[in-house]
PDB file of C-alpha atoms and ligand atoms in Angstrom:
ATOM      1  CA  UNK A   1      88.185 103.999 -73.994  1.00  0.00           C
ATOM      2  CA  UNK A   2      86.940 102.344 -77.485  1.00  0.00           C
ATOM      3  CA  UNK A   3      89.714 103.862 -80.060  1.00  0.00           C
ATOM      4  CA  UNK A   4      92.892 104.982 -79.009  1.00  0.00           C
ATOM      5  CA  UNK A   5      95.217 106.764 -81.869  1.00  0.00           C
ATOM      6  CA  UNK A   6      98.166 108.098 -80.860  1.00  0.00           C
ATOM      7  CA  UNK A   7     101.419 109.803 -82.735  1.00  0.00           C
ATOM      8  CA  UNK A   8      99.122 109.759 -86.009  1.00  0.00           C
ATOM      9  CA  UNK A   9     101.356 111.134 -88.694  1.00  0.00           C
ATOM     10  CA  UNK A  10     100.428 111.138 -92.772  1.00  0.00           C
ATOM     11  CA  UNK A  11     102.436 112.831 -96.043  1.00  0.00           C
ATOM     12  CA  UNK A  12     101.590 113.386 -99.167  1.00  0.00           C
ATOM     13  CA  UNK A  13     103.929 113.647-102.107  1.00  0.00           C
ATOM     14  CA  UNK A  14     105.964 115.266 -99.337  1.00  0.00           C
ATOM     15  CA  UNK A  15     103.712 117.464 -97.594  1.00  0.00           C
ATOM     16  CA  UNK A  16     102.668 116.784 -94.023  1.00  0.00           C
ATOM     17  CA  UNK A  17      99.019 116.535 -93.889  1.00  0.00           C
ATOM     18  CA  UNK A  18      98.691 115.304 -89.917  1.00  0.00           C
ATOM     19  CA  UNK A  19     101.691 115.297 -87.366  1.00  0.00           C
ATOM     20  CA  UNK A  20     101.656 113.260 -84.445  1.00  0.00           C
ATOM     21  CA  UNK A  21      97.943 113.521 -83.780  1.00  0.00           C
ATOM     22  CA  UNK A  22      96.411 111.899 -80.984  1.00  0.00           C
ATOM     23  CA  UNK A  23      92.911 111.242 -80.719  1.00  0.00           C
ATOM     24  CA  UNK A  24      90.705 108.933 -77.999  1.00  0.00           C
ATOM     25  CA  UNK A  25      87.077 108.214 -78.346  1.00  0.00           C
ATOM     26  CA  UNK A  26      85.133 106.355 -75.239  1.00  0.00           C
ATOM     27  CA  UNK A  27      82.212 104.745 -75.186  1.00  0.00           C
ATOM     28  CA  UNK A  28      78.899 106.949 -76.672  1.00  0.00           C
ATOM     29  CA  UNK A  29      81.181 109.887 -77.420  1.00  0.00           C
ATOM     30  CA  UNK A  30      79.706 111.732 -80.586  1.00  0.00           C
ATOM     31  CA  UNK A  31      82.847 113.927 -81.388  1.00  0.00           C
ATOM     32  CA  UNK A  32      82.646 116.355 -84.600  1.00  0.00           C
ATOM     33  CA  UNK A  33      85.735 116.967 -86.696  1.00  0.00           C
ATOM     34  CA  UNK A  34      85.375 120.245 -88.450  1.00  0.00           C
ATOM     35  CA  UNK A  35      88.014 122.517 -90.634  1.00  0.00           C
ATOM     36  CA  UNK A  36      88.961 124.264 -93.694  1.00  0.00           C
ATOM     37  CA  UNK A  37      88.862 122.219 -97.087  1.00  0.00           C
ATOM     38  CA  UNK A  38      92.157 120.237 -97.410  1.00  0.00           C
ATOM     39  CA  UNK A  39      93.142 119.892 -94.137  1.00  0.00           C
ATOM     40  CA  UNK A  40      93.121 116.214 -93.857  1.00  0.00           C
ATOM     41  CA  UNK A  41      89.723 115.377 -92.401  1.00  0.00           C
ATOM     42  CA  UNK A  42      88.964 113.196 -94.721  1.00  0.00           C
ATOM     43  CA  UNK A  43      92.295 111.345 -94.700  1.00  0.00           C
ATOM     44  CA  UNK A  44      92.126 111.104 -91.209  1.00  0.00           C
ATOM     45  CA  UNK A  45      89.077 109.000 -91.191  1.00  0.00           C
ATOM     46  CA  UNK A  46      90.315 106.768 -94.100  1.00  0.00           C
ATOM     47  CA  UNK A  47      93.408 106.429 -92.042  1.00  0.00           C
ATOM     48  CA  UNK A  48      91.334 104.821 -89.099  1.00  0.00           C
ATOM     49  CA  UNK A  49      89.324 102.459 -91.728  1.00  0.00           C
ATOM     50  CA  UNK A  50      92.543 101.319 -93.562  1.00  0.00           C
ATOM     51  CA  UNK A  51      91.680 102.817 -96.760  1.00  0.00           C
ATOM     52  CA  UNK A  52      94.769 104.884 -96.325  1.00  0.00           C
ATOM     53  CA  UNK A  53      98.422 103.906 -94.258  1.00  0.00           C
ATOM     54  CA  UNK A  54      99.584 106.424 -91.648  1.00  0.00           C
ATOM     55  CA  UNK A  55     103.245 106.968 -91.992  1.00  0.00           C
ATOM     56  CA  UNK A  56     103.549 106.832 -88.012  1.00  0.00           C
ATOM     57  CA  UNK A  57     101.108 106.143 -85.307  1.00  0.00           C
ATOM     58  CA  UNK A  58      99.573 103.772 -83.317  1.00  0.00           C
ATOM     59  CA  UNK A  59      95.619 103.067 -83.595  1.00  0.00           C
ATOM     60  CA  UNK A  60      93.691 100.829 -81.822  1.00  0.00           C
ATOM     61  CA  UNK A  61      89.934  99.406 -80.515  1.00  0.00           C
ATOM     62  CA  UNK A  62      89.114  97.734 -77.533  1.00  0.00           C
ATOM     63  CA  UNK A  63      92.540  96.003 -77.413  1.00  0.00           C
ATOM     64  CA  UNK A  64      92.467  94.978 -81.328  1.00  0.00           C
ATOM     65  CA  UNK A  65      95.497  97.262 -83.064  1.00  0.00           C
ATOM     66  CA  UNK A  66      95.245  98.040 -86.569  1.00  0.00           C
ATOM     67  CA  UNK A  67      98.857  99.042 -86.966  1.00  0.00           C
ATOM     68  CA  UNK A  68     101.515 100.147 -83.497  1.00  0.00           C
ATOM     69  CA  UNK A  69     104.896 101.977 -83.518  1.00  0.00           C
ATOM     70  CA  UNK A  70     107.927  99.434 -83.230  1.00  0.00           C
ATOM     71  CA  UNK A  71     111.425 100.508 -81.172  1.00  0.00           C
ATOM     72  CA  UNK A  72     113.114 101.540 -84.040  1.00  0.00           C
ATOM     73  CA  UNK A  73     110.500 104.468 -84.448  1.00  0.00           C
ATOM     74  CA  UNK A  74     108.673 102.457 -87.440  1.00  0.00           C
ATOM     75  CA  UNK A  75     105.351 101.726 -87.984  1.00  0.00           C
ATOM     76  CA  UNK A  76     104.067  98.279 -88.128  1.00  0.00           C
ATOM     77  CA  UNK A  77     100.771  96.740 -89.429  1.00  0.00           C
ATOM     78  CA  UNK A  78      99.509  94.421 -87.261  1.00  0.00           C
ATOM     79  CA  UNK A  79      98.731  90.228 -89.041  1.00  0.00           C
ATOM     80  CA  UNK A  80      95.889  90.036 -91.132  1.00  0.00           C
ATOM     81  CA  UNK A  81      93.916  88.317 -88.485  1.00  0.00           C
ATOM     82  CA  UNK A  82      94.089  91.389 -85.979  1.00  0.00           C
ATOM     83  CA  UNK A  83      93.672  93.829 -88.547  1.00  0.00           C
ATOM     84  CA  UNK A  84      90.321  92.032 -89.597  1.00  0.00           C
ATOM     85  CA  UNK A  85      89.284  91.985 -86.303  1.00  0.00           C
ATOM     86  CA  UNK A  86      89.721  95.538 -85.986  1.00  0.00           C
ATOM     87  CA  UNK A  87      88.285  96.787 -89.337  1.00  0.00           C
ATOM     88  CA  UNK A  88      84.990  94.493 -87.636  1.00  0.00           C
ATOM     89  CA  UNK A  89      85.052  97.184 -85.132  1.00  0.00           C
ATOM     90  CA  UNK A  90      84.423 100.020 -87.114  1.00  0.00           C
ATOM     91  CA  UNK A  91      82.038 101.092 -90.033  1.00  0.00           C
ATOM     92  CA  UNK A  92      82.060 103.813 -92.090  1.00  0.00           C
ATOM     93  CA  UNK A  93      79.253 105.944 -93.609  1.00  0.00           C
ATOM     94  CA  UNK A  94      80.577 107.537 -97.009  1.00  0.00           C
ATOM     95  CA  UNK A  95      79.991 111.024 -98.241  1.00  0.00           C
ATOM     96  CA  UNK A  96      78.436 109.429-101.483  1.00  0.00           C
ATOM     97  CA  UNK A  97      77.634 106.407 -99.816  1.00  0.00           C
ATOM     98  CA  UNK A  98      79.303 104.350-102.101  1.00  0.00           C
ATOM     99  CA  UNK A  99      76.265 101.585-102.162  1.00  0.00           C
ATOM    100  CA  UNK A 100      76.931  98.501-104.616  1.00  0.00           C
ATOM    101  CA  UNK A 101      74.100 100.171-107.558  1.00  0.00           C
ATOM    102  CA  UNK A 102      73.895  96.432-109.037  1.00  0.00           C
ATOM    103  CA  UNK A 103      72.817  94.679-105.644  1.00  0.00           C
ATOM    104  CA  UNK A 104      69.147  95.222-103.483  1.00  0.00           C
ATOM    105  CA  UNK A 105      69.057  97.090-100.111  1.00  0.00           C
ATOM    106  CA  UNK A 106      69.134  94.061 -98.565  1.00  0.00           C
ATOM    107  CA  UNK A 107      71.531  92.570-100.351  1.00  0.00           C
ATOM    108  CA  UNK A 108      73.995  95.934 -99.482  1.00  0.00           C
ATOM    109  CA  UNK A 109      73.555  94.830 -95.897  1.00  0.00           C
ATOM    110  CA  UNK A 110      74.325  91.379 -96.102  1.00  0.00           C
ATOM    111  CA  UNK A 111      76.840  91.150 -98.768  1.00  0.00           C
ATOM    112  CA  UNK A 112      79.947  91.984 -96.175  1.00  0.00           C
ATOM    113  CA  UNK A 113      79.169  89.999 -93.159  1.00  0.00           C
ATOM    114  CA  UNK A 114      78.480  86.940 -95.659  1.00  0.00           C
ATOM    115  CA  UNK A 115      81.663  87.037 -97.800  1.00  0.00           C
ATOM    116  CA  UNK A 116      83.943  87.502 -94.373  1.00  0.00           C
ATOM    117  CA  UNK A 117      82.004  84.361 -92.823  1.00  0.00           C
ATOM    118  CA  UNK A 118      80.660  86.124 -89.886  1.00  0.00           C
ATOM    119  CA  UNK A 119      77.292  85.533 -90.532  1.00  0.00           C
ATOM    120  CA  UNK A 120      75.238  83.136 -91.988  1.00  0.00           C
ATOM    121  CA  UNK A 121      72.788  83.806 -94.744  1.00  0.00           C
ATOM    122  CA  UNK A 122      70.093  83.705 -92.453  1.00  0.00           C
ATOM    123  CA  UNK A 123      71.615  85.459 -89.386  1.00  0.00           C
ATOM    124  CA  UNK A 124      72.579  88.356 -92.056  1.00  0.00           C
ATOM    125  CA  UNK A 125      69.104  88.512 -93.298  1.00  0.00           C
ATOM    126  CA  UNK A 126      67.417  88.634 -90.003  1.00  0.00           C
ATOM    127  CA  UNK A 127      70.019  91.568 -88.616  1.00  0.00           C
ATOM    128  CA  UNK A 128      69.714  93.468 -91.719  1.00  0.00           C
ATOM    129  CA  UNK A 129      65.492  93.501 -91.386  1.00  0.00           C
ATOM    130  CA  UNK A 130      66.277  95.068 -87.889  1.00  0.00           C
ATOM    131  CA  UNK A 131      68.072  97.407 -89.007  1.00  0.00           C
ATOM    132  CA  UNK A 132      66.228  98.339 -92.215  1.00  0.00           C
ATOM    133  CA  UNK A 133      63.381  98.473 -89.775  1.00  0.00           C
ATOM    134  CA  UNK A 134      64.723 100.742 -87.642  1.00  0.00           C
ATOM    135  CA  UNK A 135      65.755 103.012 -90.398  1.00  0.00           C
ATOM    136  CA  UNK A 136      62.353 103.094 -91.806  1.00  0.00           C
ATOM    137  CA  UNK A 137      63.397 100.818 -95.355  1.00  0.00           C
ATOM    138  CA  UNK A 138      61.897  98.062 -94.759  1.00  0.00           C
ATOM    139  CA  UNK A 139      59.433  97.970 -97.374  1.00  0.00           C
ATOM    140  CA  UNK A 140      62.535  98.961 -99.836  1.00  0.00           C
ATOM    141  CA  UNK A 141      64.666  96.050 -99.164  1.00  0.00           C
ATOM    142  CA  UNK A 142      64.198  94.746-102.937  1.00  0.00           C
ATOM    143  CA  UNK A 143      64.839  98.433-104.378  1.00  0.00           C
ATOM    144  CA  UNK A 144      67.730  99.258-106.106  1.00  0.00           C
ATOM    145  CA  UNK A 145      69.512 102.305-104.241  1.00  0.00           C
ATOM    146  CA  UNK A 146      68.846 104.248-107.985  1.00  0.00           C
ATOM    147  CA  UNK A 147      65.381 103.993-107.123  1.00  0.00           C
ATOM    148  CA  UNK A 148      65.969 105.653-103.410  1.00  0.00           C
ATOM    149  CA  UNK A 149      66.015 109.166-102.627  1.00  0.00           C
ATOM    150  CA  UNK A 150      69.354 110.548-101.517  1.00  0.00           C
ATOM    151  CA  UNK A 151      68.208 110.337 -97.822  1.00  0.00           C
ATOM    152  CA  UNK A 152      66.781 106.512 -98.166  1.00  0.00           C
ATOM    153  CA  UNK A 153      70.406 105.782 -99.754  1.00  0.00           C
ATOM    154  CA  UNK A 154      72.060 107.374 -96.578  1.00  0.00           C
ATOM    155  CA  UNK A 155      70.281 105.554 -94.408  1.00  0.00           C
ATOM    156  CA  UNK A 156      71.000 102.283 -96.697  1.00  0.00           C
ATOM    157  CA  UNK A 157      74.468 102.896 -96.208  1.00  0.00           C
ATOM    158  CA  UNK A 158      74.176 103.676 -92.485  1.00  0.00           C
ATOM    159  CA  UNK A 159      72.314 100.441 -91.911  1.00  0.00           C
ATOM    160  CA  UNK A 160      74.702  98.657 -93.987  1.00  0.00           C
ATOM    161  CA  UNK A 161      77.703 100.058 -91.653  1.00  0.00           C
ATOM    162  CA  UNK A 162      76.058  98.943 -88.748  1.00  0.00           C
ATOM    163  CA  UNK A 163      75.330  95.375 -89.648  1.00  0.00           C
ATOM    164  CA  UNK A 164      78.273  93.663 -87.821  1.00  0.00           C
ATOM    165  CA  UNK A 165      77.598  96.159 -84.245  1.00  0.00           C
ATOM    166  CA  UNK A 166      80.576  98.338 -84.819  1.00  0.00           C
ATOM    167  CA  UNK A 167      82.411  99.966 -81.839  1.00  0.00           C
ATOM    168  CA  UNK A 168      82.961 103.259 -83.903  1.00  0.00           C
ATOM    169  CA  UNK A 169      81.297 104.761 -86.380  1.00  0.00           C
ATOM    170  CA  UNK A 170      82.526 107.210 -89.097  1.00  0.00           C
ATOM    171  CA  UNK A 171      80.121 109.746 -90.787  1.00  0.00           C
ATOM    172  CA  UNK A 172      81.649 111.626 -93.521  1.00  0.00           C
ATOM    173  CA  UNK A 173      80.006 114.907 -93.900  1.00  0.00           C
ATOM    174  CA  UNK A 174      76.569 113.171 -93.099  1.00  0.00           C
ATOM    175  CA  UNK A 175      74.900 116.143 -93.659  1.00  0.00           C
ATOM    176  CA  UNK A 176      75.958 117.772 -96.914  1.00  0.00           C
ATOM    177  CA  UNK A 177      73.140 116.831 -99.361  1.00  0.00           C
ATOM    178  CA  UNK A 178      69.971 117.607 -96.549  1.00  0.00           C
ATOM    179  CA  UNK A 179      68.490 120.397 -95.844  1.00  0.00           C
ATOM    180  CA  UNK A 180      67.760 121.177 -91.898  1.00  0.00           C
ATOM    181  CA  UNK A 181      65.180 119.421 -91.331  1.00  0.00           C
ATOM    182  CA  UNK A 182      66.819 115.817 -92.147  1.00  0.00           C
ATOM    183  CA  UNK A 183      70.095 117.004 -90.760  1.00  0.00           C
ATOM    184  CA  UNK A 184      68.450 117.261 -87.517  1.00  0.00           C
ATOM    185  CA  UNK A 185      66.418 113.629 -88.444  1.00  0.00           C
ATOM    186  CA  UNK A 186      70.103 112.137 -89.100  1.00  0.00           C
ATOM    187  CA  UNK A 187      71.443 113.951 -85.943  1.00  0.00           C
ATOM    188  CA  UNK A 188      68.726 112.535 -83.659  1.00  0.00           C
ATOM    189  CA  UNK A 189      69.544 109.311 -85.854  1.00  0.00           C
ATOM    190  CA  UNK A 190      73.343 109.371 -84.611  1.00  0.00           C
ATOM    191  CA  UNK A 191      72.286 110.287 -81.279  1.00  0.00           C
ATOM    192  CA  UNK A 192      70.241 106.916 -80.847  1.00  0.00           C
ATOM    193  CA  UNK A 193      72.535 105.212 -81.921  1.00  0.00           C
ATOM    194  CA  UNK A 194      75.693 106.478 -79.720  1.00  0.00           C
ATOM    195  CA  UNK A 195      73.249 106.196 -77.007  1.00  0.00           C
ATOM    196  CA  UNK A 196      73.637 102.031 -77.045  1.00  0.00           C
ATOM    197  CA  UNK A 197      77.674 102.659 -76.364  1.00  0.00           C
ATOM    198  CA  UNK A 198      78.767 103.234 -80.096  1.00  0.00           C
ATOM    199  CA  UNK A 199      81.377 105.674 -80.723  1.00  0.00           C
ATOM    200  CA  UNK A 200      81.002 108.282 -83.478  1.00  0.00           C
ATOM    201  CA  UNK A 201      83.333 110.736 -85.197  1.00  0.00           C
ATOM    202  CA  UNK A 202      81.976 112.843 -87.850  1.00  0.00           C
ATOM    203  CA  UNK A 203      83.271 114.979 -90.333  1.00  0.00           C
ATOM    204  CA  UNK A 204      80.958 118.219 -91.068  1.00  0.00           C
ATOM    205  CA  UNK A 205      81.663 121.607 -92.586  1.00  0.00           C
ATOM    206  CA  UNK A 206      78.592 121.994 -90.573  1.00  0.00           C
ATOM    207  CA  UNK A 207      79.175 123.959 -87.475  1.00  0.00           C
ATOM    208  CA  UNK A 208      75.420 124.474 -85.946  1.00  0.00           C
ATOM    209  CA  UNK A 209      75.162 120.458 -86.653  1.00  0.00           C
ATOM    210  CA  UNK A 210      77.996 119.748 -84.704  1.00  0.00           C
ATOM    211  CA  UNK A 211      77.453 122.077 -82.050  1.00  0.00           C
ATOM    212  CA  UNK A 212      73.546 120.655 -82.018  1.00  0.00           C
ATOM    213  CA  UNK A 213      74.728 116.905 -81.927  1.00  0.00           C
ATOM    214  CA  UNK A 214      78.022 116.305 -80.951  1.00  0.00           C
ATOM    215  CA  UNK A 215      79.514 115.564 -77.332  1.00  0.00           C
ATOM    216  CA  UNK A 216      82.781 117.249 -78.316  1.00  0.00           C
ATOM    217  CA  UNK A 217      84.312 118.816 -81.009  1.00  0.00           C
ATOM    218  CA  UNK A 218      87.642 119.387 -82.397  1.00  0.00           C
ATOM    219  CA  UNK A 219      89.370 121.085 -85.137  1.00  0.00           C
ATOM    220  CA  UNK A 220      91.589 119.582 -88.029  1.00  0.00           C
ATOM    221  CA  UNK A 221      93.813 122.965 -87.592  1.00  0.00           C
ATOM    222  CA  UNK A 222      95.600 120.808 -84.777  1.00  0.00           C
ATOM    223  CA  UNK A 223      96.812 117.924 -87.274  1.00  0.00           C
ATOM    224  CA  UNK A 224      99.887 120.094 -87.787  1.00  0.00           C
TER     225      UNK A 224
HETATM  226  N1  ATP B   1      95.410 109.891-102.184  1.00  0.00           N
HETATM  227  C1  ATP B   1      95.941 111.123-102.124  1.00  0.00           C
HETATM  228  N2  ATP B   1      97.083 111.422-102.793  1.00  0.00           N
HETATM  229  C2  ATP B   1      97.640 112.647-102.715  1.00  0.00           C
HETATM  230  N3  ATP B   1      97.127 113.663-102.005  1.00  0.00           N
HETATM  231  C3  ATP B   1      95.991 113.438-101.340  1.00  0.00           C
HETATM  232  C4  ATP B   1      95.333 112.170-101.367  1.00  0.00           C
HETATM  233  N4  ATP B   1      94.213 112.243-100.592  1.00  0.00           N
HETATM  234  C5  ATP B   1      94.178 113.503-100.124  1.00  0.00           C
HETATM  235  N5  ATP B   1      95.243 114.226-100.551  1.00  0.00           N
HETATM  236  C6  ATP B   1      95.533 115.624-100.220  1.00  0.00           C
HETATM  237  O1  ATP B   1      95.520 115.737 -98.807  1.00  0.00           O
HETATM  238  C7  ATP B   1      94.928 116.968 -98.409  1.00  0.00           C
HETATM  239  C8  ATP B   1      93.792 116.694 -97.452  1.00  0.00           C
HETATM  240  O2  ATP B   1      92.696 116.112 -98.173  1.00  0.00           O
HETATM  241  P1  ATP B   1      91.353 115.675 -97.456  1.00  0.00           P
HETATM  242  O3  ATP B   1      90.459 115.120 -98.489  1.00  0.00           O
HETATM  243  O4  ATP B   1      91.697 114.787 -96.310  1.00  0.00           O
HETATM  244  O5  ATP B   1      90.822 117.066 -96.902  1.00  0.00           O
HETATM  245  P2  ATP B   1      89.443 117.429 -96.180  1.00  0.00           P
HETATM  246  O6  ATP B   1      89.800 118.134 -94.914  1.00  0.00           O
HETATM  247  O7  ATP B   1      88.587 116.220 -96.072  1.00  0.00           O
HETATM  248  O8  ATP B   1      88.812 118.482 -97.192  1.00  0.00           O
HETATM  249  P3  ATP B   1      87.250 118.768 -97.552  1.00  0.00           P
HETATM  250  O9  ATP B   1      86.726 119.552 -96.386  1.00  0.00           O
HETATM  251  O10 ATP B   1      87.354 119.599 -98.783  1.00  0.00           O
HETATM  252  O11 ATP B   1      86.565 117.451 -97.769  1.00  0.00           O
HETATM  253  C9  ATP B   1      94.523 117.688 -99.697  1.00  0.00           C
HETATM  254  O12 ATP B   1      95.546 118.602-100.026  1.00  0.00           O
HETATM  255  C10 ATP B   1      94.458 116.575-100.719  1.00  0.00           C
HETATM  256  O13 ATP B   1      94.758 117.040-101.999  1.00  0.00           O
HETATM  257 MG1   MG B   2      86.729 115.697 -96.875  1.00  0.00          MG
END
């Protein structure tokens, strides 16, 4: 098993979004989270990337916990150390990318791994060429993502996510600006890359893509 979440529970201004949710993803598991609008698909994924705290749960990687239930029923966040050793076990791949407009495509991939000290300048620079590589952006790497069509900018943003050889990866509706033909191109893209052990969840209004490209799939109706 790579991610283990169990008991995951979140409220907003009073209203229960996800209730006691438990969800497991192992090793090259592609799993496809689909579901009405406002269900809490997208909170559940910022949940597991600490951009949002559950109220209750337990979540964890490959032995690294991001936050665990306590006796008294109350949820703790784990020390800054473990929690930064978790978040460098999972990457996310925004809906809008969210890439840094005032930095290169290089300079996207690398700027993470340098600030946390992970990498070197050099060791960043090399990784991020294999990955641009792979993702067909190599001769970009001194664009500015303005320049880049929407697809180059996704696959910016994917290569960016991948730079430190996350355990999980998190696609949020990957597939919303493409037409078919570079769905498919980004399916067969997530495919390659779960097939080196990566986990994946995605979240897709996109029911043929997920039934195309994803190993399971399950439905944000059973949050609540
Ligand atoms: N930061 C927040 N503060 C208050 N309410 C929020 C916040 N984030 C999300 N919500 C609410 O939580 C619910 C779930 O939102 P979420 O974005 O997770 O849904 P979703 O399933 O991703 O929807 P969509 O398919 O439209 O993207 C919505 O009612 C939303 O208004
Ligand atoms: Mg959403």
């Amino acid at each position: 098993m790579l991610m283990e979440a169990k008991g995951i529970t979140k409220t907003f201004n009073k209203v229960k979004i996800i209730n006691s949710f438990d969800f497991t993803i192992s090793r090259g598991e592609i799993i496809s989270l689909v579901g009405e609008s406002g269900t809490g698909k997208t909170t559940f994924m910022r949940l597991l990337n600490e951009l949002e705290k559950v109220d209750a749960g337990t979540i964890s990687i490959t032995g690294d916990f991001l936050c665990r239930m306590t006796e008294k029923k109350t949820v703790h966040y784990s020390s800054a150390k473990e929690r930064n050793q978790y978040s460098n076990k999972i990457g996310m791949v925004f809906q809008d990318y969210q890439l840094f407009p005032n930095l290169t495509v290089l300079q996207n991939c690398v700027e993470a791994p340098i600030q946390k000290k992970i990498m070197t300048v050099k060791e960043a620079k090399i990784k991020a060429g294999k990955l641009l590589k792979q993702m067909n952006l190599l001769e970009k790497k001194e664009s500015y993502p303005k320049t880049l069509s929407g697809g180059q900018q996704q696959r910016v943003a994917i290569a960016r996510a991948m730079m430190l050889s996350p355990e999980i990866l998190c696609f949020d509706e990957p597939t919303s600006a493409l037409d078919r033909q570079s769905s498919n191109g980004v399916g067969k893209m997530i495919q390659d890359i779960a097939a080196t052990g990566t986990g994946i969840l995605i979240v897709t209004h996109d029911i043929e893509f997920a039934d195309e490209f994803s190993s399971r799939s399950i439905s944000s109706d059973t949050f609540i």
